[in-house]
């Protein structure tokens, strides 16, 4: 199967900041802290859409960001939560981390959802930090950042549209002029030995996958040639374009060819014979037998089939055919895509990152960790109580203990992002 890929950046919303605020009311001399909490940031959610069959839409938009949470308000008012962002992907999409290559999710079923980036948490307002000892906290917590990562979407394409017909009727040529596929084309029988797939891209939100099903011959339903292999691909399409050589240049009868192919499909699986078919009379630029051609067209229309007269070689009528196919695909049910014989992808979960790291940079001990960024942003270093809260947090998380274990002593420089200070025992 052809693999369709896209690389996109997704970013969850940041949590809103908590507010430093104090109650103000007439005749109330000293109101207590009443700063509200920030709202949570929105998450980015991937959702499987069984109407999509390609990743072509991601060519036009590569960055997706959810809404930030609102900041806290006075009178213990909470900030508004940011709205989640749902990004729709086709069923069968594998989601990988672009940096590590690890698989994050295997989206197999319609409407299956996966939170690919979680929104940040809202920060606490100063009302949370009031204690019997600390009655007037002049600090609040900042909201945490939403997750951000570059991901790879990978889809094993299953064709929406299958091109069927006898060998050498022009299926490969039609595929090559309508899609990004580059099939081998030559004027002899059985050129195509395996299905070629391509994406027909007609603009934003308007694309589908088309497959050149190798020439089906008589006895294909019994496995003659590669019959079963070829016919299996027909099962997985929503619509068939039955391509017929209407030129008469090889002395074949187009009606007999048409009936022969349909007979092989029905003998293999009667359900397949009920699939929607559009008949494509190809090679109309080199008609050698006008009566044979006209009889064929009249017979096809009499049977109730939609008929398109084209020349894949000159592209005459091809655009009209593709636009019509696109217009009717949404109304045709999507076949079940899961194949029990296919190997299932393994979902790999990431190990939880260490809360912080400490390294030496010349004479400086450098401490790093995402939560430390948030702690610094929520600390008012000009307020003694806020500074004390910062120091207690370092002790509780084990930063001070590990600094000592790594040899930090009195007067050594410690750097936590933009903050630099001396270690005091």
Short mmCIF file of C-alpha atoms in Angstrom, two decimals:
data_model
loop_
_atom_site.label_atom_id
_atom_site.label_comp_id
_atom_site.label_asym_id
_atom_site.label_seq_id
_atom_site.Cartn_x
_atom_site.Cartn_y
_atom_site.Cartn_z
CA UNK A 1 0.00 0.00 0.00
CA UNK A 2 1.10 3.57 -0.69
CA UNK A 3 2.01 5.50 2.46
CA UNK A 4 0.66 9.03 2.67
CA UNK A 5 2.47 11.20 5.23
CA UNK A 6 2.24 14.68 6.73
CA UNK A 7 4.28 16.51 9.34
CA UNK A 8 2.41 19.03 11.49
CA UNK A 9 3.01 21.06 14.64
CA UNK A 10 0.41 20.87 17.36
CA UNK A 11 0.25 23.10 20.42
CA UNK A 12 -2.16 22.88 23.32
CA UNK A 13 -3.38 26.01 25.06
CA UNK A 14 -1.54 27.45 28.05
CA UNK A 15 -3.27 27.58 31.41
CA UNK A 16 -4.37 31.00 32.59
CA UNK A 17 -2.50 32.73 35.42
CA UNK A 18 -3.85 32.93 38.94
CA UNK A 19 -4.60 36.44 40.19
CA UNK A 20 -3.20 38.37 43.14
CA UNK A 21 -6.18 40.31 44.50
CA UNK A 22 -7.61 41.39 47.86
CA UNK A 23 -11.21 41.87 48.82
CA UNK A 24 -12.29 45.49 48.75
CA UNK A 25 -15.61 46.51 50.24
CA UNK A 26 -16.99 49.59 51.89
CA UNK A 27 -16.78 49.45 55.70
CA UNK A 28 -14.48 46.39 55.51
CA UNK A 29 -11.08 47.60 56.67
CA UNK A 30 -8.91 44.63 55.66
CA UNK A 31 -10.39 42.21 53.19
CA UNK A 32 -8.62 38.91 52.68
CA UNK A 33 -7.06 37.53 49.47
CA UNK A 34 -9.65 36.77 46.81
CA UNK A 35 -7.61 36.19 43.64
CA UNK A 36 -9.26 33.59 41.38
CA UNK A 37 -7.70 30.66 39.53
CA UNK A 38 -6.76 30.65 35.88
CA UNK A 39 -8.67 28.47 33.44
CA UNK A 40 -7.21 25.33 31.91
CA UNK A 41 -5.80 25.49 28.40
CA UNK A 42 -7.52 23.60 25.61
CA UNK A 43 -6.13 20.28 24.42
CA UNK A 44 -5.48 19.17 20.83
CA UNK A 45 -7.49 16.06 20.00
CA UNK A 46 -7.14 13.85 16.94
CA UNK A 47 -10.43 12.31 15.84
CA UNK A 48 -10.92 9.63 13.19
CA UNK A 49 -13.22 10.65 10.33
CA UNK A 50 -14.35 7.78 8.10
CA UNK A 51 -15.19 10.24 5.31
CA UNK A 52 -11.51 11.18 4.92
CA UNK A 53 -9.19 8.96 2.96
CA UNK A 54 -6.01 11.04 2.50
CA UNK A 55 -3.78 13.46 4.37
CA UNK A 56 -3.85 15.95 1.50
CA UNK A 57 -5.55 18.66 3.58
CA UNK A 58 -2.47 18.90 5.81
CA UNK A 59 -0.54 20.32 2.88
CA UNK A 60 -2.48 23.55 3.30
CA UNK A 61 -2.29 23.89 7.09
CA UNK A 62 0.61 22.61 9.16
CA UNK A 63 0.19 24.27 12.57
CA UNK A 64 -2.70 23.65 14.97
CA UNK A 65 -3.10 25.47 18.29
CA UNK A 66 -5.80 25.14 20.94
CA UNK A 67 -7.13 28.10 22.92
CA UNK A 68 -5.39 29.43 26.04
CA UNK A 69 -7.16 29.48 29.38
CA UNK A 70 -8.29 32.82 30.77
CA UNK A 71 -6.58 34.50 33.73
CA UNK A 72 -8.15 34.43 37.18
CA UNK A 73 -10.45 37.25 38.31
CA UNK A 74 -11.11 39.15 41.49
CA UNK A 75 -13.69 37.94 44.02
CA UNK A 76 -12.39 34.37 43.48
CA UNK A 77 -13.58 34.44 39.88
CA UNK A 78 -12.10 31.65 37.76
CA UNK A 79 -10.74 32.24 34.29
CA UNK A 80 -12.52 30.60 31.39
CA UNK A 81 -11.20 27.24 30.21
CA UNK A 82 -9.72 27.28 26.71
CA UNK A 83 -11.64 25.40 24.04
CA UNK A 84 -10.24 22.08 22.85
CA UNK A 85 -9.18 21.85 19.21
CA UNK A 86 -10.28 18.75 17.30
CA UNK A 87 -8.22 17.81 14.25
CA UNK A 88 -9.81 15.20 11.99
CA UNK A 89 -7.67 12.47 10.42
CA UNK A 90 -8.54 9.43 8.30
CA UNK A 91 -9.19 6.04 9.86
CA UNK A 92 -5.93 4.06 9.76
CA UNK A 93 -3.66 6.98 10.67
CA UNK A 94 -0.51 6.20 12.65
CA UNK A 95 0.64 9.09 14.87
CA UNK A 96 4.38 9.37 15.57
CA UNK A 97 6.56 11.79 17.48
CA UNK A 98 8.67 13.57 14.86
CA UNK A 99 11.75 13.75 17.09
CA UNK A 100 11.90 10.23 18.51
CA UNK A 101 9.94 8.34 15.85
CA UNK A 102 8.00 6.58 18.61
CA UNK A 103 4.38 5.66 17.86
CA UNK A 104 1.94 7.69 19.96
CA UNK A 105 -1.29 6.20 18.65
CA UNK A 106 -2.80 3.93 16.02
CA UNK A 107 -6.18 5.35 15.07
CA UNK A 108 -8.13 2.39 13.70
CA UNK A 109 -11.83 3.01 14.26
CA UNK A 110 -14.29 5.71 13.15
CA UNK A 111 -14.78 8.45 15.79
CA UNK A 112 -11.80 7.17 17.79
CA UNK A 113 -10.20 10.06 19.67
CA UNK A 114 -6.68 10.64 20.97
CA UNK A 115 -5.43 13.58 23.01
CA UNK A 116 -2.15 14.32 21.28
CA UNK A 117 -1.32 17.46 23.29
CA UNK A 118 -2.78 18.19 26.71
CA UNK A 119 -3.69 21.71 27.70
CA UNK A 120 -1.86 23.46 30.52
CA UNK A 121 -3.39 23.72 33.99
CA UNK A 122 -4.69 27.01 35.29
CA UNK A 123 -2.62 28.65 38.03
CA UNK A 124 -3.94 29.16 41.54
CA UNK A 125 -4.98 32.61 42.70
CA UNK A 126 -3.50 34.02 45.91
CA UNK A 127 -6.58 32.96 47.88
CA UNK A 128 -5.16 29.41 47.84
CA UNK A 129 -2.00 30.44 49.68
CA UNK A 130 -3.58 32.05 52.72
CA UNK A 131 -2.72 30.30 56.00
CA UNK A 132 -2.91 31.20 59.66
CA UNK A 133 0.69 32.42 59.41
CA UNK A 134 0.57 33.79 55.85
CA UNK A 135 -2.59 35.88 55.86
CA UNK A 136 -1.74 38.30 53.07
CA UNK A 137 -0.10 36.27 50.27
CA UNK A 138 1.09 38.62 47.56
CA UNK A 139 1.79 35.93 45.01
CA UNK A 140 -0.14 33.53 42.82
CA UNK A 141 0.74 30.65 40.52
CA UNK A 142 1.16 31.10 36.83
CA UNK A 143 -0.59 28.72 34.47
CA UNK A 144 1.39 25.84 33.06
CA UNK A 145 2.30 25.69 29.39
CA UNK A 146 0.34 23.44 27.08
CA UNK A 147 2.13 20.53 25.47
CA UNK A 148 3.73 21.29 22.13
CA UNK A 149 5.26 18.82 19.70
CA UNK A 150 5.83 18.08 16.05
CA UNK A 151 4.12 14.91 14.94
CA UNK A 152 4.15 12.73 11.86
CA UNK A 153 0.85 11.44 10.50
CA UNK A 154 1.24 8.30 8.43
CA UNK A 155 -1.58 6.64 6.53
CA UNK A 156 -1.57 3.43 4.55
CA UNK A 157 -3.80 4.45 1.71
CA UNK A 158 -6.84 2.37 0.86
CA UNK A 159 -8.35 3.35 -2.43
CA UNK A 160 -11.69 5.13 -2.63
CA UNK A 161 -11.85 4.50 -6.35
CA UNK A 162 -10.66 1.42 -8.22
CA UNK A 163 -9.83 1.34 -11.91
CA UNK A 164 -10.84 -2.03 -13.38
CA UNK A 165 -10.74 -3.33 -16.90
CA UNK A 166 -8.78 -5.56 -19.25
CA UNK A 167 -5.02 -5.07 -19.57
CA UNK A 168 -3.86 -2.28 -21.87
CA UNK A 169 -7.14 -0.32 -21.84
CA UNK A 170 -5.45 2.81 -20.43
CA UNK A 171 -5.95 2.52 -16.69
CA UNK A 172 -2.33 3.36 -15.86
CA UNK A 173 -2.40 6.33 -18.20
CA UNK A 174 -5.60 7.61 -16.57
CA UNK A 175 -4.02 7.24 -13.13
CA UNK A 176 -0.88 9.08 -14.18
CA UNK A 177 -2.73 12.12 -15.57
CA UNK A 178 -5.10 12.48 -12.62
CA UNK A 179 -2.88 11.90 -9.60
CA UNK A 180 0.62 11.99 -8.19
CA UNK A 181 1.22 8.32 -9.02
CA UNK A 182 3.94 7.37 -11.48
CA UNK A 183 2.93 3.94 -12.82
CA UNK A 184 4.92 2.11 -15.46
CA UNK A 185 3.17 2.51 -18.81
CA UNK A 186 3.84 0.57 -22.00
CA UNK A 187 1.88 -0.76 -24.95
CA UNK A 188 1.77 -4.41 -24.01
CA UNK A 189 -0.38 -6.61 -21.84
CA UNK A 190 0.07 -7.05 -18.10
CA UNK A 191 2.23 -3.97 -17.64
CA UNK A 192 0.92 -3.55 -14.09
CA UNK A 193 1.87 -6.36 -11.75
CA UNK A 194 0.71 -4.73 -8.51
CA UNK A 195 -1.83 -2.01 -7.69
CA UNK A 196 -0.63 1.56 -8.15
CA UNK A 197 -2.22 4.17 -5.93
CA UNK A 198 -2.34 7.92 -6.21
CA UNK A 199 -4.05 10.87 -4.59
CA UNK A 200 -6.34 12.93 -6.81
CA UNK A 201 -6.15 16.43 -5.30
CA UNK A 202 -8.85 18.81 -6.52
CA UNK A 203 -8.22 21.50 -3.91
CA UNK A 204 -8.65 22.09 -0.17
CA UNK A 205 -10.84 19.42 1.38
CA UNK A 206 -11.43 17.78 -1.98
CA UNK A 207 -9.22 14.76 -2.55
CA UNK A 208 -9.53 11.01 -2.87
CA UNK A 209 -7.38 7.94 -3.46
CA UNK A 210 -7.53 6.13 -6.77
CA UNK A 211 -6.01 2.73 -7.54
CA UNK A 212 -5.11 1.07 -10.80
CA UNK A 213 -6.22 -2.52 -10.14
CA UNK A 214 -4.06 -4.79 -12.35
CA UNK A 215 -5.71 -6.33 -15.39
CA UNK A 216 -8.26 -8.95 -14.39
CA UNK A 217 -8.36 -11.93 -16.72
CA UNK A 218 -10.75 -14.80 -17.20
CA UNK A 219 -10.41 -17.25 -14.32
CA UNK A 220 -9.25 -14.54 -11.91
CA UNK A 221 -11.98 -15.56 -9.43
CA UNK A 222 -10.31 -18.99 -9.24
CA UNK A 223 -6.94 -17.43 -8.50
CA UNK A 224 -5.58 -17.76 -12.04
CA UNK A 225 -2.72 -15.34 -12.53
CA UNK A 226 -2.81 -13.05 -9.52
CA UNK A 227 -6.59 -13.06 -9.49
CA UNK A 228 -7.27 -13.24 -5.76
CA UNK A 229 -4.59 -10.67 -4.99
CA UNK A 230 -6.08 -8.25 -7.50
CA UNK A 231 -9.71 -8.82 -6.63
CA UNK A 232 -9.01 -8.27 -2.94
CA UNK A 233 -8.19 -4.66 -3.75
CA UNK A 234 -11.57 -4.25 -5.43
CA UNK A 235 -13.22 -5.19 -2.12
CA UNK A 236 -11.71 -2.19 -0.40
CA UNK A 237 -12.91 0.50 -2.82
CA UNK A 238 -16.07 2.59 -2.64
CA UNK A 239 -16.52 3.13 -6.37
CA UNK A 240 -15.32 1.40 -9.53
CA UNK A 241 -14.32 3.13 -12.74
CA UNK A 242 -14.69 0.45 -15.37
CA UNK A 243 -12.29 1.47 -18.14
CA UNK A 244 -12.96 0.05 -21.59
CA UNK A 245 -10.95 0.42 -24.77
CA UNK A 246 -13.63 1.86 -27.04
CA UNK A 247 -11.30 2.44 -30.01
CA UNK A 248 -11.56 -1.05 -31.50
CA UNK A 249 -7.91 -0.77 -32.44
CA UNK A 250 -7.07 -4.26 -31.14
CA UNK A 251 -10.15 -5.86 -32.68
CA UNK A 252 -11.80 -6.50 -29.31
CA UNK A 253 -15.50 -6.05 -28.58
CA UNK A 254 -15.91 -3.48 -25.75
CA UNK A 255 -19.27 -4.91 -24.59
CA UNK A 256 -17.83 -8.41 -24.31
CA UNK A 257 -14.84 -7.04 -22.38
CA UNK A 258 -17.15 -5.14 -20.05
CA UNK A 259 -19.28 -8.20 -19.34
CA UNK A 260 -16.28 -10.47 -18.90
CA UNK A 261 -14.70 -8.30 -16.20
CA UNK A 262 -18.00 -7.95 -14.32
CA UNK A 263 -18.50 -11.69 -14.49
CA UNK A 264 -15.12 -12.34 -12.85
CA UNK A 265 -15.92 -9.83 -10.10
CA UNK A 266 -19.31 -11.40 -9.41
CA UNK A 267 -17.93 -14.95 -9.35
CA UNK A 268 -15.28 -13.89 -6.84
CA UNK A 269 -17.75 -12.08 -4.56
CA UNK A 270 -21.35 -11.30 -5.58
CA UNK A 271 -21.36 -8.32 -3.22
CA UNK A 272 -18.63 -6.65 -5.25
CA UNK A 273 -20.78 -6.77 -8.36
CA UNK A 274 -23.23 -4.45 -6.59
CA UNK A 275 -20.63 -1.72 -6.13
CA UNK A 276 -21.33 1.56 -7.89
CA UNK A 277 -19.70 1.64 -11.30
CA UNK A 278 -18.98 4.41 -13.74
CA UNK A 279 -18.15 3.25 -17.24
CA UNK A 280 -15.24 5.04 -18.90
CA UNK A 281 -14.99 4.74 -22.67
CA UNK A 282 -11.29 5.42 -23.25
CA UNK A 283 -9.16 6.06 -26.36
CA UNK A 284 -11.95 8.02 -28.06
CA UNK A 285 -9.27 9.98 -29.93
CA UNK A 286 -8.40 6.93 -32.07
CA UNK A 287 -11.80 5.33 -32.82
CA UNK A 288 -11.43 2.87 -35.70
CA UNK A 289 -14.96 1.42 -35.73
CA UNK A 290 -17.64 4.08 -35.28
CA UNK A 291 -20.52 1.56 -35.29
CA UNK A 292 -18.90 -0.61 -32.63
CA UNK A 293 -18.23 2.48 -30.52
CA UNK A 294 -21.77 3.86 -30.87
CA UNK A 295 -23.33 0.45 -30.16
CA UNK A 296 -21.26 0.18 -27.00
CA UNK A 297 -22.26 3.63 -25.76
CA UNK A 298 -25.97 2.98 -26.44
CA UNK A 299 -25.86 -0.41 -24.68
CA UNK A 300 -24.14 0.99 -21.58
CA UNK A 301 -26.62 3.85 -21.27
CA UNK A 302 -29.50 1.42 -21.86
CA UNK A 303 -28.30 -0.60 -18.88
CA UNK A 304 -28.43 2.51 -16.71
CA UNK A 305 -24.72 3.11 -16.18
CA UNK A 306 -23.21 6.59 -16.05
CA UNK A 307 -20.92 6.84 -19.08
CA UNK A 308 -17.95 9.15 -19.62
CA UNK A 309 -16.20 9.36 -22.99
CA UNK A 310 -12.55 10.30 -22.55
CA UNK A 311 -9.05 10.08 -23.92
CA UNK A 312 -6.55 9.59 -21.11
CA UNK A 313 -3.70 10.18 -23.54
CA UNK A 314 -4.93 13.66 -24.52
CA UNK A 315 -6.76 14.32 -21.18
CA UNK A 316 -9.99 15.02 -23.06
CA UNK A 317 -12.95 14.60 -20.67
CA UNK A 318 -10.72 13.54 -17.75
CA UNK A 319 -11.29 16.62 -15.61
CA UNK A 320 -15.09 16.31 -15.91
CA UNK A 321 -14.84 12.64 -14.91
CA UNK A 322 -12.78 13.38 -11.78
CA UNK A 323 -15.07 16.21 -10.67
CA UNK A 324 -18.10 13.94 -10.99
CA UNK A 325 -16.38 11.17 -9.01
CA UNK A 326 -15.56 13.63 -6.24
CA UNK A 327 -19.14 14.89 -6.11
CA UNK A 328 -20.65 11.46 -5.46
CA UNK A 329 -18.06 9.83 -3.17
CA UNK A 330 -19.50 11.29 0.05
CA UNK A 331 -22.81 9.58 -0.61
CA UNK A 332 -21.22 6.13 -0.96
CA UNK A 333 -20.61 4.16 2.27
CA UNK A 334 -17.02 3.50 3.25
CA UNK A 335 -16.16 -0.25 3.42
CA UNK A 336 -14.73 -1.76 6.60
CA UNK A 337 -11.01 -1.06 6.52
CA UNK A 338 -9.77 -3.45 9.19
CA UNK A 339 -8.16 -6.63 7.94
CA UNK A 340 -7.59 -9.34 10.55
CA UNK A 341 -4.66 -10.66 8.53
CA UNK A 342 -2.77 -7.39 8.69
CA UNK A 343 -0.17 -6.91 11.40
CA UNK A 344 -1.37 -4.51 14.04
CA UNK A 345 0.78 -1.53 14.93
CA UNK A 346 2.03 -1.40 18.49
CA UNK A 347 1.27 1.70 20.52
CA UNK A 348 4.33 2.77 22.46
CA UNK A 349 3.95 5.01 25.49
CA UNK A 350 6.68 7.40 26.57
CA UNK A 351 8.43 7.07 29.89
CA UNK A 352 7.71 9.97 32.22
CA UNK A 353 10.42 12.61 32.03
CA UNK A 354 12.57 13.33 35.07
CA UNK A 355 11.19 16.31 37.06
CA UNK A 356 14.52 18.13 36.82
CA UNK A 357 18.15 17.73 35.76
CA UNK A 358 21.34 19.20 37.20
CA UNK A 359 24.56 19.65 35.22
CA UNK A 360 27.81 21.59 35.56
CA UNK A 361 28.55 24.44 33.18
CA UNK A 362 32.09 25.47 34.15
CA UNK A 363 31.66 26.66 37.76
CA UNK A 364 27.86 26.97 37.61
CA UNK A 365 25.30 24.32 38.60
CA UNK A 366 22.51 24.47 35.99
CA UNK A 367 19.09 23.18 37.09
CA UNK A 368 16.41 22.60 34.44
CA UNK A 369 12.86 21.23 34.39
CA UNK A 370 9.52 22.31 33.00
CA UNK A 371 7.94 22.73 36.43
CA UNK A 372 10.82 25.03 37.42
CA UNK A 373 9.87 27.40 34.60
CA UNK A 374 6.36 27.55 35.97
CA UNK A 375 7.60 28.02 39.53
CA UNK A 376 9.80 30.96 38.53
CA UNK A 377 6.98 32.59 36.56
CA UNK A 378 4.66 32.40 39.57
CA UNK A 379 7.17 33.72 42.13
CA UNK A 380 7.33 37.34 43.24
CA UNK A 381 10.99 37.57 44.30
CA UNK A 382 10.42 40.96 45.91
CA UNK A 383 7.96 39.44 48.37
CA UNK A 384 9.45 37.50 51.30
CA UNK A 385 6.51 35.07 51.57
CA UNK A 386 6.62 34.32 47.86
CA UNK A 387 10.39 33.79 48.02
CA UNK A 388 9.95 31.46 50.98
CA UNK A 389 7.38 29.46 49.00
CA UNK A 390 9.90 29.17 46.14
CA UNK A 391 12.63 27.86 48.48
CA UNK A 392 10.29 25.34 50.11
CA UNK A 393 9.27 24.04 46.67
CA UNK A 394 12.94 23.39 45.79
CA UNK A 395 13.39 21.43 49.00
CA UNK A 396 10.22 19.37 48.59
CA UNK A 397 11.08 18.41 45.00
CA UNK A 398 14.57 17.28 46.04
CA UNK A 399 16.52 19.94 44.14
CA UNK A 400 18.49 21.06 47.20
CA UNK A 401 19.32 17.48 48.19
CA UNK A 402 20.62 16.61 44.74
CA UNK A 403 22.69 19.81 44.54
CA UNK A 404 24.42 18.76 47.74
CA UNK A 405 25.00 15.25 46.36
CA UNK A 406 26.61 16.74 43.25
CA UNK A 407 29.01 18.78 45.40
CA UNK A 408 27.36 22.20 45.61
CA UNK A 409 28.63 24.15 48.61
CA UNK A 410 28.51 27.55 50.23
CA UNK A 411 28.84 30.35 47.71
CA UNK A 412 28.54 28.19 44.57
CA UNK A 413 26.52 29.68 41.72
CA UNK A 414 23.17 28.07 40.87
CA UNK A 415 21.34 28.90 37.62
CA UNK A 416 17.70 28.05 36.99
CA UNK A 417 16.94 29.45 33.53
CA UNK A 418 17.18 33.28 33.81
CA UNK A 419 17.52 33.15 37.61
CA UNK A 420 21.04 32.98 39.10
CA UNK A 421 21.89 32.98 42.81
CA UNK A 422 24.50 31.79 45.31
CA UNK A 423 24.00 28.63 47.28
CA UNK A 424 23.74 29.31 51.04
CA UNK A 425 23.75 26.45 53.53
#
